[in-house]
Short mmCIF file of C-alpha atoms in Angstrom, two decimals:
data_model
loop_
_atom_site.label_atom_id
_atom_site.label_comp_id
_atom_site.label_asym_id
_atom_site.label_seq_id
_atom_site.Cartn_x
_atom_site.Cartn_y
_atom_site.Cartn_z
CA UNK A 12 104.93 88.07 119.70
CA UNK A 13 105.16 91.82 120.31
CA UNK A 14 103.64 94.91 118.71
CA UNK A 15 105.95 97.45 117.07
CA UNK A 16 105.30 100.66 115.14
CA UNK A 17 107.40 101.95 112.26
CA UNK A 18 106.88 105.61 111.34
CA UNK A 19 108.18 106.41 107.88
CA UNK A 20 107.85 103.67 105.27
CA UNK A 21 110.58 104.53 102.79
CA UNK A 22 113.16 101.86 101.91
CA UNK A 23 114.66 101.65 105.40
CA UNK A 24 111.40 101.79 107.35
CA UNK A 25 109.74 99.28 105.05
CA UNK A 26 112.67 96.88 105.48
CA UNK A 27 112.46 97.12 109.27
CA UNK A 28 108.69 96.61 109.21
CA UNK A 29 108.74 93.56 106.95
CA UNK A 30 111.63 91.97 108.82
CA UNK A 31 109.76 92.35 112.10
CA UNK A 32 106.77 90.66 110.48
CA UNK A 33 109.01 87.80 109.34
CA UNK A 34 110.01 87.37 113.00
CA UNK A 35 106.32 86.80 113.85
CA UNK A 36 105.63 90.20 115.38
CA UNK A 37 102.73 92.57 114.71
CA UNK A 38 103.64 95.84 113.02
CA UNK A 39 101.81 99.14 112.57
CA UNK A 40 103.28 101.12 109.68
CA UNK A 41 102.59 104.87 109.46
CA UNK A 42 103.41 107.32 106.68
CA UNK A 43 101.83 110.45 105.20
CA UNK A 44 102.75 109.20 101.71
CA UNK A 45 99.86 107.16 100.29
CA UNK A 46 102.10 105.33 97.83
CA UNK A 47 104.44 104.07 100.56
CA UNK A 48 101.52 102.85 102.65
CA UNK A 49 99.88 101.08 99.72
CA UNK A 50 103.16 99.39 98.80
CA UNK A 51 103.48 97.74 102.20
CA UNK A 52 99.83 97.32 103.23
CA UNK A 53 99.67 93.64 102.25
CA UNK A 54 102.89 92.79 104.07
CA UNK A 55 102.37 94.11 107.62
CA UNK A 56 99.62 93.93 110.22
CA UNK A 57 98.25 97.43 109.76
CA UNK A 58 99.35 100.26 107.44
CA UNK A 59 98.02 103.78 108.02
CA UNK A 60 98.15 106.99 106.00
CA UNK A 61 98.66 109.55 108.78
CA UNK A 62 100.64 112.60 109.83
CA UNK A 63 102.98 111.43 112.59
CA UNK A 64 103.76 115.04 113.53
CA UNK A 65 100.21 115.30 114.96
CA UNK A 66 100.17 114.03 118.54
CA UNK A 67 96.40 113.49 118.45
CA UNK A 68 96.76 111.16 115.48
CA UNK A 69 99.38 109.08 117.27
CA UNK A 70 97.19 108.96 120.36
CA UNK A 71 94.19 107.79 118.33
CA UNK A 72 96.33 104.97 116.90
CA UNK A 73 97.02 103.78 120.48
CA UNK A 74 100.73 103.97 119.80
CA UNK A 75 101.42 103.50 123.51
CA UNK A 76 100.46 99.84 123.12
CA UNK A 77 103.69 99.25 121.19
CA UNK A 78 106.73 97.68 122.77
CA UNK A 79 108.94 99.99 120.70
CA UNK A 80 108.60 102.60 117.96
CA UNK A 81 111.05 103.10 115.10
CA UNK A 82 111.02 106.63 113.66
CA UNK A 83 112.35 106.19 110.13
CA UNK A 84 111.31 109.56 108.71
CA UNK A 85 113.76 110.41 105.95
CA UNK A 86 114.58 113.89 104.75
CA UNK A 87 112.38 116.00 107.04
CA UNK A 88 114.41 116.47 110.22
CA UNK A 89 111.80 118.78 111.76
CA UNK A 90 109.10 116.13 111.29
CA UNK A 91 111.34 113.50 112.87
CA UNK A 92 111.98 115.65 115.94
CA UNK A 93 108.30 116.58 116.33
CA UNK A 94 107.34 112.94 116.09
CA UNK A 95 109.85 111.98 118.79
CA UNK A 96 108.56 114.73 121.10
CA UNK A 97 104.99 113.49 120.67
CA UNK A 98 106.02 109.88 121.35
CA UNK A 99 107.74 111.03 124.53
CA UNK A 100 104.60 112.90 125.58
CA UNK A 101 102.55 109.75 125.01
CA UNK A 102 104.80 107.75 127.33
CA UNK A 103 106.70 105.64 124.80
CA UNK A 104 109.86 104.40 126.51
CA UNK A 105 111.69 102.65 123.68
CA UNK A 106 112.15 104.95 120.68
CA UNK A 107 114.68 104.15 117.93
CA UNK A 108 115.28 106.98 115.45
CA UNK A 109 116.93 107.19 112.05
CA UNK A 110 119.27 110.21 112.03
CA UNK A 111 119.89 112.17 108.83
CA UNK A 112 122.86 114.30 109.89
CA UNK A 113 125.24 115.10 112.76
CA UNK A 114 122.97 117.98 113.83
CA UNK A 115 119.96 115.66 113.83
CA UNK A 116 121.95 113.13 115.88
CA UNK A 117 122.91 115.80 118.42
CA UNK A 118 119.29 116.91 118.90
CA UNK A 119 118.11 113.30 119.29
CA UNK A 120 120.82 112.73 121.90
CA UNK A 121 119.44 115.62 123.96
CA UNK A 122 115.91 114.23 123.57
CA UNK A 123 117.05 110.99 125.20
CA UNK A 124 115.86 108.46 122.62
CA UNK A 125 116.74 104.81 123.17
CA UNK A 126 118.90 104.42 120.07
CA UNK A 127 120.00 106.56 117.14
CA UNK A 128 120.40 104.76 113.83
CA UNK A 129 122.59 105.79 110.89
CA UNK A 130 121.46 103.17 108.42
CA UNK A 131 122.42 101.97 105.04
CA UNK A 132 119.46 100.44 103.25
CA UNK A 133 120.26 96.86 104.22
CA UNK A 134 120.67 97.72 107.93
CA UNK A 135 116.91 97.34 108.45
CA UNK A 136 117.46 93.62 108.96
CA UNK A 137 119.92 94.20 111.83
CA UNK A 138 117.63 96.68 113.59
CA UNK A 139 114.68 94.28 113.41
CA UNK A 140 116.80 91.47 114.90
CA UNK A 141 117.93 93.69 117.79
CA UNK A 142 114.39 94.77 118.60
CA UNK A 143 113.13 91.20 118.49
CA UNK A 144 115.87 89.83 120.77
CA UNK A 145 116.60 92.60 123.31
CA UNK A 146 119.08 90.47 125.31
CA UNK A 147 121.32 90.32 122.21
CA UNK A 148 123.99 93.04 122.18
CA UNK A 149 125.86 91.85 119.06
CA UNK A 150 125.60 89.09 116.54
CA UNK A 151 127.40 87.80 113.45
CA UNK A 152 125.71 85.91 110.64
CA UNK A 153 127.69 82.88 109.50
CA UNK A 154 125.08 82.16 106.82
CA UNK A 155 121.40 82.95 106.29
CA UNK A 156 120.07 81.04 109.31
CA UNK A 157 123.22 80.55 111.40
CA UNK A 158 124.50 83.08 113.94
CA UNK A 159 127.11 83.70 116.63
CA UNK A 160 125.42 85.83 119.31
CA UNK A 161 126.75 87.86 122.25
CA UNK A 162 124.26 87.97 125.15
CA UNK A 163 124.41 90.25 128.17
CA UNK A 164 122.89 88.95 131.41
CA UNK A 165 120.61 91.56 132.99
CA UNK A 166 119.34 91.85 136.56
CA UNK A 167 116.18 89.82 135.82
CA UNK A 168 118.29 86.73 135.11
CA UNK A 169 120.93 87.16 137.81
CA UNK A 170 120.99 84.00 139.93
CA UNK A 171 119.80 81.77 137.08
CA UNK A 172 121.86 78.62 136.45
CA UNK A 173 123.26 78.22 132.95
CA UNK A 174 121.42 74.95 132.34
CA UNK A 175 118.06 76.60 133.18
CA UNK A 176 118.49 78.70 130.06
CA UNK A 177 120.24 76.24 127.77
CA UNK A 178 118.88 72.72 128.48
CA UNK A 179 115.77 73.22 126.35
CA UNK A 180 117.84 74.32 123.32
CA UNK A 181 120.47 71.56 123.01
CA UNK A 182 121.09 72.60 119.39
CA UNK A 183 122.76 75.80 120.62
CA UNK A 184 126.44 75.66 121.56
CA UNK A 185 127.74 77.88 124.38
CA UNK A 186 131.15 79.07 123.22
CA UNK A 187 132.29 81.08 126.24
CA UNK A 188 131.33 82.89 129.45
CA UNK A 189 132.94 86.18 130.48
CA UNK A 190 132.74 87.80 133.92
CA UNK A 191 134.83 90.91 134.29
CA UNK A 192 138.22 90.06 132.78
CA UNK A 193 137.82 86.30 133.36
CA UNK A 194 136.88 84.17 130.35
CA UNK A 195 135.86 80.50 130.57
CA UNK A 196 135.43 78.12 127.64
CA UNK A 197 134.59 74.85 129.45
CA UNK A 198 131.42 75.70 131.33
CA UNK A 199 129.77 74.03 134.31
CA UNK A 200 126.04 73.72 133.51
CA UNK A 201 125.35 74.68 137.14
CA UNK A 202 127.20 77.99 136.73
CA UNK A 203 125.16 80.72 138.43
CA UNK A 204 124.89 83.70 136.12
CA UNK A 205 125.32 87.23 137.44
CA UNK A 206 124.25 90.61 136.13
CA UNK A 207 126.86 91.88 133.67
CA UNK A 208 128.01 88.40 132.60
CA UNK A 209 128.53 87.82 128.89
CA UNK A 210 127.63 84.61 127.04
CA UNK A 211 128.71 83.93 123.48
CA UNK A 212 126.59 81.25 121.82
CA UNK A 213 126.24 79.75 118.35
CA UNK A 214 123.28 78.20 116.60
CA UNK A 215 120.53 78.30 114.01
CA UNK A 216 117.86 81.00 114.00
CA UNK A 217 114.90 78.89 115.16
CA UNK A 218 116.58 77.59 118.38
CA UNK A 219 117.80 81.14 119.03
CA UNK A 220 114.19 82.34 118.79
CA UNK A 221 113.14 79.72 121.34
CA UNK A 222 115.96 80.80 123.65
CA UNK A 223 114.84 84.43 123.32
CA UNK A 224 111.31 83.50 124.41
CA UNK A 225 112.73 81.56 127.36
CA UNK A 226 114.80 84.59 128.43
CA UNK A 227 111.56 86.55 128.72
CA UNK A 228 109.95 83.82 130.86
CA UNK A 229 112.72 83.15 133.41
#
C-alpha cells in the first residue's frame, strides 16, 4: 500500500483517485471546489478543500509523504503550473500532470515532470494502474480482470532468476522474454534477468498484484 495525492477532483482526477483506492492505496484528494471535495469525501482516504497554488498549504498537508502526485487541474493552466512548481520546491520526485493544450504540454516538459497526461475521461483507470504497478510499461485488458502485461526489468532486479519472480504466482503465464533483438518463447526458469530485459506475461489481476508486491521486495 502506498500514499498518493490527486490535486484537482473533476471527472478525471476523481476517477484516478477512486481507482487508486480500489487498488488498496491511500489517497489524499485536494481541490478548491467544495462540491468536488464533498462528492468524493466518502470514497477516498482524505479529501481536502484547499488552494493547491499555495505552497504553504501543500507543505502543511505533508504532501512530500506521497509516493507520487497527480496534478489533474482542469481549465486553469496557470494554477496547474504554479502547483507543479510548488511540488518541485517541496521535493516531490514523481509528478504526473494533466495537460490542457500544446502550450501547457511544452511548459510542463521544460519543468521536468515525470509524465504528461492528455486524458479522455476513462483514461483515469489506466493512469491509476500505471502508478500502482511501476514496473509495468504497457498492458492490454482481455476482460475486466484479465491482462497481458509488458514488464521492463530495472537495475534493482538485474541478476534475479526468472523463477525467483514467478514461482510464487503459478497462475501467471510468461509468454516471452526479449533481450535486445532476441526473443525467446520457451523459457528456462533459471534464466538470469538483466537490466533492459522485457517480459510479457498474462494473468488475472489478483496474481498480478501479488507479483507487483514481490517485485518491490526482491
